[in-house]
Coordinates of C-alpha atoms in Angstrom, one line a residue:
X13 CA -185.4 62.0 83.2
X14 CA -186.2 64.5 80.4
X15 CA -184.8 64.8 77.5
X16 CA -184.2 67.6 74.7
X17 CA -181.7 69.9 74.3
X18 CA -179.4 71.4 76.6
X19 CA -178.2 74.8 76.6
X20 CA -174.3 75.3 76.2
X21 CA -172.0 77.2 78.6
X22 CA -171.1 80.5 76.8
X23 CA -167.3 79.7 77.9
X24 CA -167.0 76.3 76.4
X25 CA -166.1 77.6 73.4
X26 CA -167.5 77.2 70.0
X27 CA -170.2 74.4 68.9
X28 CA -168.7 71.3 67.3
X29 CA -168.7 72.3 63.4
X30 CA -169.0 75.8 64.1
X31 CA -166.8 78.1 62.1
X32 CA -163.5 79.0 64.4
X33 CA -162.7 83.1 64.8
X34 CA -159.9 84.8 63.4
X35 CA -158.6 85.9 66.6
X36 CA -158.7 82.5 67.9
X37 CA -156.5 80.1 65.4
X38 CA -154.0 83.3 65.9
X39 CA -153.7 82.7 69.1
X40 CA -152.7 79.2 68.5
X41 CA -148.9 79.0 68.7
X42 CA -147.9 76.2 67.0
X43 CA -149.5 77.8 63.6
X44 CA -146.8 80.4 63.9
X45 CA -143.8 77.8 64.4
X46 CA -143.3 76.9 60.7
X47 CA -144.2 79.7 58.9
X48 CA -142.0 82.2 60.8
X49 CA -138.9 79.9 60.8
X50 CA -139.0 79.5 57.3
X51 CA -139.8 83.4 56.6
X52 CA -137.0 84.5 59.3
X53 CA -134.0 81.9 57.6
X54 CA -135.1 82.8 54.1
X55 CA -134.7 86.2 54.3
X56 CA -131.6 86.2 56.3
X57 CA -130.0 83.9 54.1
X58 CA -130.8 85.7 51.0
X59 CA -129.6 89.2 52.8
X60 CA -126.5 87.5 53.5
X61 CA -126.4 85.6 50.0
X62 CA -127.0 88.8 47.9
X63 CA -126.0 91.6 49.7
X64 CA -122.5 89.6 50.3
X65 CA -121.7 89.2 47.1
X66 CA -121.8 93.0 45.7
X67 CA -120.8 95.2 48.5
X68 CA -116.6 94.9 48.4
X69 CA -116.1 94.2 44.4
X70 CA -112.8 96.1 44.8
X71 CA -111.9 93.9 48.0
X72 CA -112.6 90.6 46.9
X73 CA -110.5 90.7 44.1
X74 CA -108.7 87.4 43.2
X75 CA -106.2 87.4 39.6
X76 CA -108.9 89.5 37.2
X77 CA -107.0 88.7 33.9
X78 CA -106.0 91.9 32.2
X79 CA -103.2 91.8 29.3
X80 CA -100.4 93.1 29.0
X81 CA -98.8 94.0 25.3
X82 CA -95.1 95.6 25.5
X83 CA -94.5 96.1 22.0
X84 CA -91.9 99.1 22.6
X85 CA -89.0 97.8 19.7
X86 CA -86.8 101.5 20.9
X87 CA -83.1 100.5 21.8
X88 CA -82.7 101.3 25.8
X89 CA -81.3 104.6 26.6
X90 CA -77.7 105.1 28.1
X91 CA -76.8 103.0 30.5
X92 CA -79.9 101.2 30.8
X93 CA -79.9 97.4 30.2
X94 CA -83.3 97.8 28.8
X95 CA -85.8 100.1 27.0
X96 CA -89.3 101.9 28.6
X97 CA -91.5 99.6 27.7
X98 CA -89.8 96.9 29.4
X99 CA -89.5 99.2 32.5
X100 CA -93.0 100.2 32.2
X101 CA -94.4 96.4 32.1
X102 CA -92.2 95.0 35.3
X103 CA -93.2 98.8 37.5
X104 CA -97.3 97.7 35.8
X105 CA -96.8 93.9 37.3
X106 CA -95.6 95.1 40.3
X107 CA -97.9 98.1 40.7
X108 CA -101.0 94.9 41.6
X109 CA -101.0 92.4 44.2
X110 CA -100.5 89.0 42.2
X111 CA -103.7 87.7 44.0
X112 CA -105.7 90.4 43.0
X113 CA -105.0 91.0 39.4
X114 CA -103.2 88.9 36.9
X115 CA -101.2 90.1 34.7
X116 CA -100.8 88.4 31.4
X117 CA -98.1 89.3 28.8
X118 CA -98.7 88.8 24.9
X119 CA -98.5 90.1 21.5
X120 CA -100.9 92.2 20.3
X121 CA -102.4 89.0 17.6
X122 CA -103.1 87.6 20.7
X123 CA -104.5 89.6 22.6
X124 CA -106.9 90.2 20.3
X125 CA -108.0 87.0 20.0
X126 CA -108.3 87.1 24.0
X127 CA -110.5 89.8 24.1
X128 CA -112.9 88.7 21.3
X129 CA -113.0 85.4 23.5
X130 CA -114.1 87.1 26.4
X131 CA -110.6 85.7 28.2
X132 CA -109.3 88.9 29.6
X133 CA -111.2 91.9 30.8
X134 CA -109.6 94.8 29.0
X135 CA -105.9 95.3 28.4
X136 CA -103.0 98.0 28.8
X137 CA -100.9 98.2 25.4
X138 CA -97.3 100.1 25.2
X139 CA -97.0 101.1 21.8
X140 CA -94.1 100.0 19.5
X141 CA -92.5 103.5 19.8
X142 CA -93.1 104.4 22.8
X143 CA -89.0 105.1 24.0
X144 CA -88.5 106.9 20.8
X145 CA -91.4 109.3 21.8
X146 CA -90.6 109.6 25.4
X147 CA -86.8 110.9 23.9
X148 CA -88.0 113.3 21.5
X149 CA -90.1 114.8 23.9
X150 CA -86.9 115.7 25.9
X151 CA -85.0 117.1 23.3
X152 CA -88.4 119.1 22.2
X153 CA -88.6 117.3 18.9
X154 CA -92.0 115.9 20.2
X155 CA -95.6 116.5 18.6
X156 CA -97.7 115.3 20.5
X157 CA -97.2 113.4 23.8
X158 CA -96.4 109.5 24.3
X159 CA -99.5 107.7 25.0
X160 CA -100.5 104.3 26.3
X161 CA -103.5 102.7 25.3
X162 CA -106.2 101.0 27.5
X163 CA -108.3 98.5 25.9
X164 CA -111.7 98.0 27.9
X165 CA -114.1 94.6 26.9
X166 CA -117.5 95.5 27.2
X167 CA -118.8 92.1 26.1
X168 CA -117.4 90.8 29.7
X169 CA -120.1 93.1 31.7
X170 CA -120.1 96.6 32.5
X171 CA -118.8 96.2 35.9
X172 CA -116.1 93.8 35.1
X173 CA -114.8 95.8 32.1
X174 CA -115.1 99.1 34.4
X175 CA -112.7 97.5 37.2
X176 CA -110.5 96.3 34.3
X177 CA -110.1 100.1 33.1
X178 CA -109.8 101.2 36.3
X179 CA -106.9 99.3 37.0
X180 CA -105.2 99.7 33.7
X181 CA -105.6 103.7 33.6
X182 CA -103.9 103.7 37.3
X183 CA -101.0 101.9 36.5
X184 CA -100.6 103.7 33.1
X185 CA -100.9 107.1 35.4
X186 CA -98.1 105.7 38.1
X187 CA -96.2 104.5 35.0
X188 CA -96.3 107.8 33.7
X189 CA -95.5 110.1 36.9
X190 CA -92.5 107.2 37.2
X191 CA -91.1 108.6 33.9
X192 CA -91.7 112.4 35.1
X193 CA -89.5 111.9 37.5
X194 CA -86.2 110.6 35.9
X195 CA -87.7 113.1 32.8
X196 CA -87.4 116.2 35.0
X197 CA -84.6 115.0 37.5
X198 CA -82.2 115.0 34.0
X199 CA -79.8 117.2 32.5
X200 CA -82.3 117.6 29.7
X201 CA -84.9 119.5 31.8
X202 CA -82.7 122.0 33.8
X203 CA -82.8 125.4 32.8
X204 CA -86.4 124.7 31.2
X205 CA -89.2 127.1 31.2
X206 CA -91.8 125.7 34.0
X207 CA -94.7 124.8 31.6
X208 CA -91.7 122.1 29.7
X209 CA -91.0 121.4 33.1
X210 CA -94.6 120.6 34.1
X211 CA -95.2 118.6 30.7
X212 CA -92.2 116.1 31.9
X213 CA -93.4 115.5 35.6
X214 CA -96.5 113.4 33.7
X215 CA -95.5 112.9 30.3
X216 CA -97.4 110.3 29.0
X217 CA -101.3 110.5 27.7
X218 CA -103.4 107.5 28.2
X219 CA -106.1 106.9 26.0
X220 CA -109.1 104.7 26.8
X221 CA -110.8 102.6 23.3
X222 CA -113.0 100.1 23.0
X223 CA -111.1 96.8 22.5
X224 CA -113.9 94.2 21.8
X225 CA -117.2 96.3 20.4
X226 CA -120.7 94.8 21.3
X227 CA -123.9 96.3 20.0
X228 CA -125.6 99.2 20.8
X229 CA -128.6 97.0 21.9
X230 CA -126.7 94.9 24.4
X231 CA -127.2 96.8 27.3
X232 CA -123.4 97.7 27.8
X233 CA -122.9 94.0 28.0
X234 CA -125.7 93.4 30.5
X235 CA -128.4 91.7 28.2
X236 CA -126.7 88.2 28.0
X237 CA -127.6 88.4 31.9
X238 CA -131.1 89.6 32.0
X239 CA -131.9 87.2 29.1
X240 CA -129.8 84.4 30.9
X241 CA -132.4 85.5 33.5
X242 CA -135.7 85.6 31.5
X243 CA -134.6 82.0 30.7
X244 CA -134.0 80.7 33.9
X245 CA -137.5 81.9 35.1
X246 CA -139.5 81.0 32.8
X247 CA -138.3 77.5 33.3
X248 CA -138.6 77.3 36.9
X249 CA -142.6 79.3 37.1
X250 CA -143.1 76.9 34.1
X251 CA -142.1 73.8 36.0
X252 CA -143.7 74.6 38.8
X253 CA -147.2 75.8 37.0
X254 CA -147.2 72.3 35.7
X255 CA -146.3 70.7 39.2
X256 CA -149.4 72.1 40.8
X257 CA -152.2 72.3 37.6
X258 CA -151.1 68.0 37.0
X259 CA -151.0 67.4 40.4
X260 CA -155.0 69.5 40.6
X261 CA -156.4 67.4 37.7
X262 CA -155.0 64.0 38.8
X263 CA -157.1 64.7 42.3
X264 CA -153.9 65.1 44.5
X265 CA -154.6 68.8 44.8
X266 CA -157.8 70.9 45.4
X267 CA -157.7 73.9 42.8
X268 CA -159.0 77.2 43.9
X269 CA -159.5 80.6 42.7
X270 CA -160.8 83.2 44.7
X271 CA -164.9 81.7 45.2
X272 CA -164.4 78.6 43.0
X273 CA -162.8 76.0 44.2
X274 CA -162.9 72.3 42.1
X275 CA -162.0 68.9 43.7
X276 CA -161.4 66.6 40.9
X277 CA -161.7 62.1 40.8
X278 CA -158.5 61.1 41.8
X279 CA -156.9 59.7 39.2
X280 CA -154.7 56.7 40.5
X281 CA -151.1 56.9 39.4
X282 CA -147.9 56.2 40.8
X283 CA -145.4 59.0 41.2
X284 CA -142.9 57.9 38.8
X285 CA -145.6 58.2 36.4
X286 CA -146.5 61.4 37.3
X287 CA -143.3 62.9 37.1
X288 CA -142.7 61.1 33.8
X289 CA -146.5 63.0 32.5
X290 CA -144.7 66.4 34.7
X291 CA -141.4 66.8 32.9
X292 CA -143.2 65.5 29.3
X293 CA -145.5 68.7 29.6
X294 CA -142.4 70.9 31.0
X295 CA -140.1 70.1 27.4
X296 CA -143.6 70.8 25.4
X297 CA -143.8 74.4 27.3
X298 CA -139.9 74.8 27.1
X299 CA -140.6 75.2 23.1
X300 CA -143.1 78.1 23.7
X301 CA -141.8 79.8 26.4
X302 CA -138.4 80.0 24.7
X303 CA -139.8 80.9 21.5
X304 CA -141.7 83.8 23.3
X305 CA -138.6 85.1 24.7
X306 CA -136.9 85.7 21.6
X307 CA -139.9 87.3 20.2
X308 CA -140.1 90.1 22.5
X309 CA -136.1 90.2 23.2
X310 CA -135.1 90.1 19.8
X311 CA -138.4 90.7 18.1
X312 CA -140.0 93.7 19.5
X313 CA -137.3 95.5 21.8
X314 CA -134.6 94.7 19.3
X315 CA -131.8 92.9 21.0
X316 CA -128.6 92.5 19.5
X317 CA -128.8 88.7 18.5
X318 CA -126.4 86.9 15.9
X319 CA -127.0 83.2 15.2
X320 CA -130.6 83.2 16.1
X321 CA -130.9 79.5 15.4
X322 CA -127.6 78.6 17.7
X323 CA -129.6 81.2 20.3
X324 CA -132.6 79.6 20.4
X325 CA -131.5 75.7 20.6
X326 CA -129.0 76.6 23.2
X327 CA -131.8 78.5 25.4
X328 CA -134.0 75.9 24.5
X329 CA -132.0 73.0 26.0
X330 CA -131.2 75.6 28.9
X331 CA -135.0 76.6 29.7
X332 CA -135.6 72.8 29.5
X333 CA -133.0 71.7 31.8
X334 CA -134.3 74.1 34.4
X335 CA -137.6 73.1 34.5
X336 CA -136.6 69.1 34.3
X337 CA -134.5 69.8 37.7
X338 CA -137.1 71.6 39.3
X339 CA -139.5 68.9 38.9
X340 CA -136.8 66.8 40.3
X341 CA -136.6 68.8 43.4
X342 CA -140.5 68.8 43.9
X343 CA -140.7 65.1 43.7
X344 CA -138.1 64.7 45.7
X345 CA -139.2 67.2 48.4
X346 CA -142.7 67.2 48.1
X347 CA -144.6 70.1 49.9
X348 CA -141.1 72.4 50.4
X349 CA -139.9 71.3 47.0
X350 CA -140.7 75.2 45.6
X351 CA -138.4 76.5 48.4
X352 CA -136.0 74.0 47.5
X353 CA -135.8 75.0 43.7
X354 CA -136.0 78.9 44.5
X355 CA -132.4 78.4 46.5
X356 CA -131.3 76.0 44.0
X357 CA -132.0 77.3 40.7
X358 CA -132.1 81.7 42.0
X359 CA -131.4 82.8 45.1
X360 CA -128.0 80.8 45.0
X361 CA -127.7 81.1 41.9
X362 CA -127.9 85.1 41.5
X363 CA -125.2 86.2 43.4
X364 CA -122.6 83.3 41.9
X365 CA -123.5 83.8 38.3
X366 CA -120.6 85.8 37.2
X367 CA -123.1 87.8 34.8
X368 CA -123.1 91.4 36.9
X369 CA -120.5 91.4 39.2
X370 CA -116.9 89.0 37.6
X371 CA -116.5 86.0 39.8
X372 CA -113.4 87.3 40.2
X373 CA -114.6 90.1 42.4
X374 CA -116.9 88.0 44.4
X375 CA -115.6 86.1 48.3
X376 CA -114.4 82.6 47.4
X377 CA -117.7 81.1 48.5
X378 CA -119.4 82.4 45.5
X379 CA -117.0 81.3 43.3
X380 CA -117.2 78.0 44.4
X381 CA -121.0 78.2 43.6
X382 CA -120.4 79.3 40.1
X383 CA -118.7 76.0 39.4
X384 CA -122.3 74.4 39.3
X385 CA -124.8 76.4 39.8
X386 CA -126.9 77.0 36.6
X387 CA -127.1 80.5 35.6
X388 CA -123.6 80.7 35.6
X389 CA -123.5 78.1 33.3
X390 CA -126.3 79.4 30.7
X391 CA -125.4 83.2 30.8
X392 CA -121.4 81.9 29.9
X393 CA -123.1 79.9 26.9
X394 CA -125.5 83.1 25.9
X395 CA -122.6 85.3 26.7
X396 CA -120.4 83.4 24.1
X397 CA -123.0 83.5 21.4
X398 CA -124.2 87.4 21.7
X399 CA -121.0 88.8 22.5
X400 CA -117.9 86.2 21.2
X401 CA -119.1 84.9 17.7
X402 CA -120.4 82.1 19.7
X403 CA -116.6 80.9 20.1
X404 CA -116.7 77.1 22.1
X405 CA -113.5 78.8 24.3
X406 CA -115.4 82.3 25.3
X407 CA -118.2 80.1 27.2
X408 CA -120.2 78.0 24.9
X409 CA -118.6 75.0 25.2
X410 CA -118.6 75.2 28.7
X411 CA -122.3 76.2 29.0
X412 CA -123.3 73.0 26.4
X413 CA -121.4 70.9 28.7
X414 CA -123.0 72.0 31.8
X415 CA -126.2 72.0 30.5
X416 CA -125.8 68.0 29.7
X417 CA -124.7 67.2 33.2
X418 CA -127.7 69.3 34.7
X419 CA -130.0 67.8 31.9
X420 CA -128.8 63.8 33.2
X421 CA -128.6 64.7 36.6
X422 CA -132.0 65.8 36.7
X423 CA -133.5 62.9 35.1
X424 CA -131.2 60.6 37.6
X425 CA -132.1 62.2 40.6
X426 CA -135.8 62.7 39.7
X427 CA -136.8 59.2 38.5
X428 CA -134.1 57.7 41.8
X429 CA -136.5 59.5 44.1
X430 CA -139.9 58.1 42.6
X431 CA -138.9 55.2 41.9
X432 CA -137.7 54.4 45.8
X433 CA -140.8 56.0 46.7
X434 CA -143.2 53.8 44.5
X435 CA -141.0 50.7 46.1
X436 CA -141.5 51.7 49.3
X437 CA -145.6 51.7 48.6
X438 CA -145.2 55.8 49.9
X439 CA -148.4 56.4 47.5
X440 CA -149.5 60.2 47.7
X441 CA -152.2 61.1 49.6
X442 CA -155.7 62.2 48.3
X443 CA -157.3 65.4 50.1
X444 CA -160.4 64.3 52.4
X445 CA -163.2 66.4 53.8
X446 CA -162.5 67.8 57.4

């Protein structure tokens, strides 16, 4: 027998140790299984998620409160049990499906106080006397034509005060072109030159104002949103920074960038400890992060921001209570804990916030979602304080509340999930050589 070394076949493949080609861990199957099941569902689901919830505003309208002020005091004309402005606010009601735009009647006191509570999207007001005008425009006596007044609320998003207008003007124009009618079917308009004629058939001007100002740094009432936003993130990158650079220098993870990679002594720690060490560092960054946002919101680009103090606790607490529930969900979940958050805490989130688009105008699903999900909750509470004199019933009280639950929910579930771990002796595991 001799001994020594033996020549391998070329086709066996590569030597034991030997660095695998490129070509060939593609061609294994099973590396593709995961990856491309989770790529494929994620971006079908957010398509659906997003693209659903913006396409059909107009459609998928469901009682958008406008209001409704009828403060005609003109006796009724002739024969009629009741005055224009009465006749003008049933034809308005009836103008509108009832499921798709709620009408609600008030004074004028109160429907100022709705609109500077962001409780109504805009509002359609019949002045006090608007039958008086209508009559002396038939008899000629007239200055200038009757009017009805739409009242838009920026502070409630450019896109929800926009449908709110748009509604109000076209009921105010069928409103009108009802009037021109009986105006130019009456004894009054026969025998008329045509240009009277042509002022009765629409007789009534409708002007559009401003009924709740905002700032001319609020981005047409979208900045409550993009900061809502700005918050939301930095919580959740923050969280999850902190997840992976603990987890690297306890020795559960290797760290690498680009040529160094570092494998630190494992320190050895249970995982309700770790999560405890996780959120502790995620409130310490919540202070900076925060801070930082109103620096260069406020600060440098120059933000309309009242109560800056009230601002920056309440983003604060909301910043915090993000980043608490997203090291929940990675403790919980482990390696697909990331994925997790990003459908909890954005990509759900998003399209249910109310912020761009008025849950009103959004399918029922999304509603639903906006009764929990997070930035819903925060943009109502920034909302109240940048728009609504940080009034408790335009949003804040609301977004304080919700911000508790998430706060004690997150500790619950977190601290639940480690804790059963720990019991069960499921210890995490330390990365070996190959």
């Amino acid at each position: 027998m001799t001994t020594g070394s033996t020549a391998r076949d070329p086709g066996a493949g590569p030597a034991p140790g030997a660095p695998a080609s490129a070509g060939r861990v593609l061609r294994r199957w099973k590396l593709w299984i995961v990856p491309a099941t989770l790529s494929a569902l994620v971006a079908l689901v957010l398509s659906l998620l997003y693209m659903g919830g913006i396409l059909t505003p107009t459609g998928s309208l469901h009682r958008l409160p406008i209001a409704l002020v009828d403060a005609d005091t003109g006796a009724p004309p002739p024969g009629r049990g009741e005055n224009l402005g009465a006749r003008v606010s049933a034809a308005v009601v009836s103008s509108t499906p009832d499921d798709q735009v709620r009408w609600r009647r008030m004074s004028q006191g109160r429907m100022r106080g709705e609109l500077a509570s962001g409780k109504v999207f805009g509002a359609l007001v019949i002045p006090s006397g608007f039958t008086a005008d209508v009559d002396r425009l038939t008899t000629g006596e007239a200055t200038e034509r009757p009017a009805l007044t739409v009242l838009t609320n920026p502070g409630m998003g450019s896109l929800g005060s926009s449908l709110a207008q748009r509604i109000t003007q076209r009921a105010a124009n069928e409103a009108s072109a009802s009037i021109g009618r009986e105006l130019t079917g009456s004894p009054a308009a026969a025998g008329q030159p045509p240009g009277f004629r042509l002022l009765l058939a629409d007789p009534v001007a409708v002007r559009v104002q401003v009924g709740h100002p905002i700032g001319g740094h609020s981005g047409l009432g979208l900045s409550a949103f993009y900061y809502t936003l700005l918050l939301v993130l930095a919580g959740f990158i923050s969280a999850n920074v902190v997840h992976n650079g603990v987890d690297t220098s306890l020795g559960y993870a290797d760290s690498e960038i680009g040529p160094w990679r570092t494998r630190r002594p494992t320190v050895p720690i249970d995982r309700t400890r770790t999560l405890l060490v996780k959120m502790g560092m995620t409130a310490g960054l919540s202070v900076l992060t925060t801070t930082l946002i109103m620096v260069a919101t406020i600060g440098v680009l120059g933000m309309d921001a009242p109560r800056l103090v009230l601002l920056w606790m309440f983003s604060f607490c909301a910043c915090l209570t993000v980043g608490l529930g997203v090291q929940a969900v990675n403790a919980a979940f482990g390696g697909i804990g990331q994925l997790v958050a990003m459908f909890v805490f954005i990509a759900l989130a998003l399209p249910s916030s109310g912020a761009t688009v008025p849950l009103e105008a959004v399918p029922g699903f999304y509603r639903f979602l906006g009764t929990f999900e997070p930035i819903r909750q925060v943009a109502d509470g920034v909302r109240a304080i940048l728009y609504f004199d940080a009034r408790g019933d335009a949003g804040l009280a609301r977004g304080w509340t919700m911000i508790a639950v998430g706060f004690v929910v997150a500790l619950v579930f977190g601290f639940a999930m480690t804790r059963y771990y720990d019991r069960k002796g499921l210890h995490r595991m330390v990365p070996q050589p190959g």
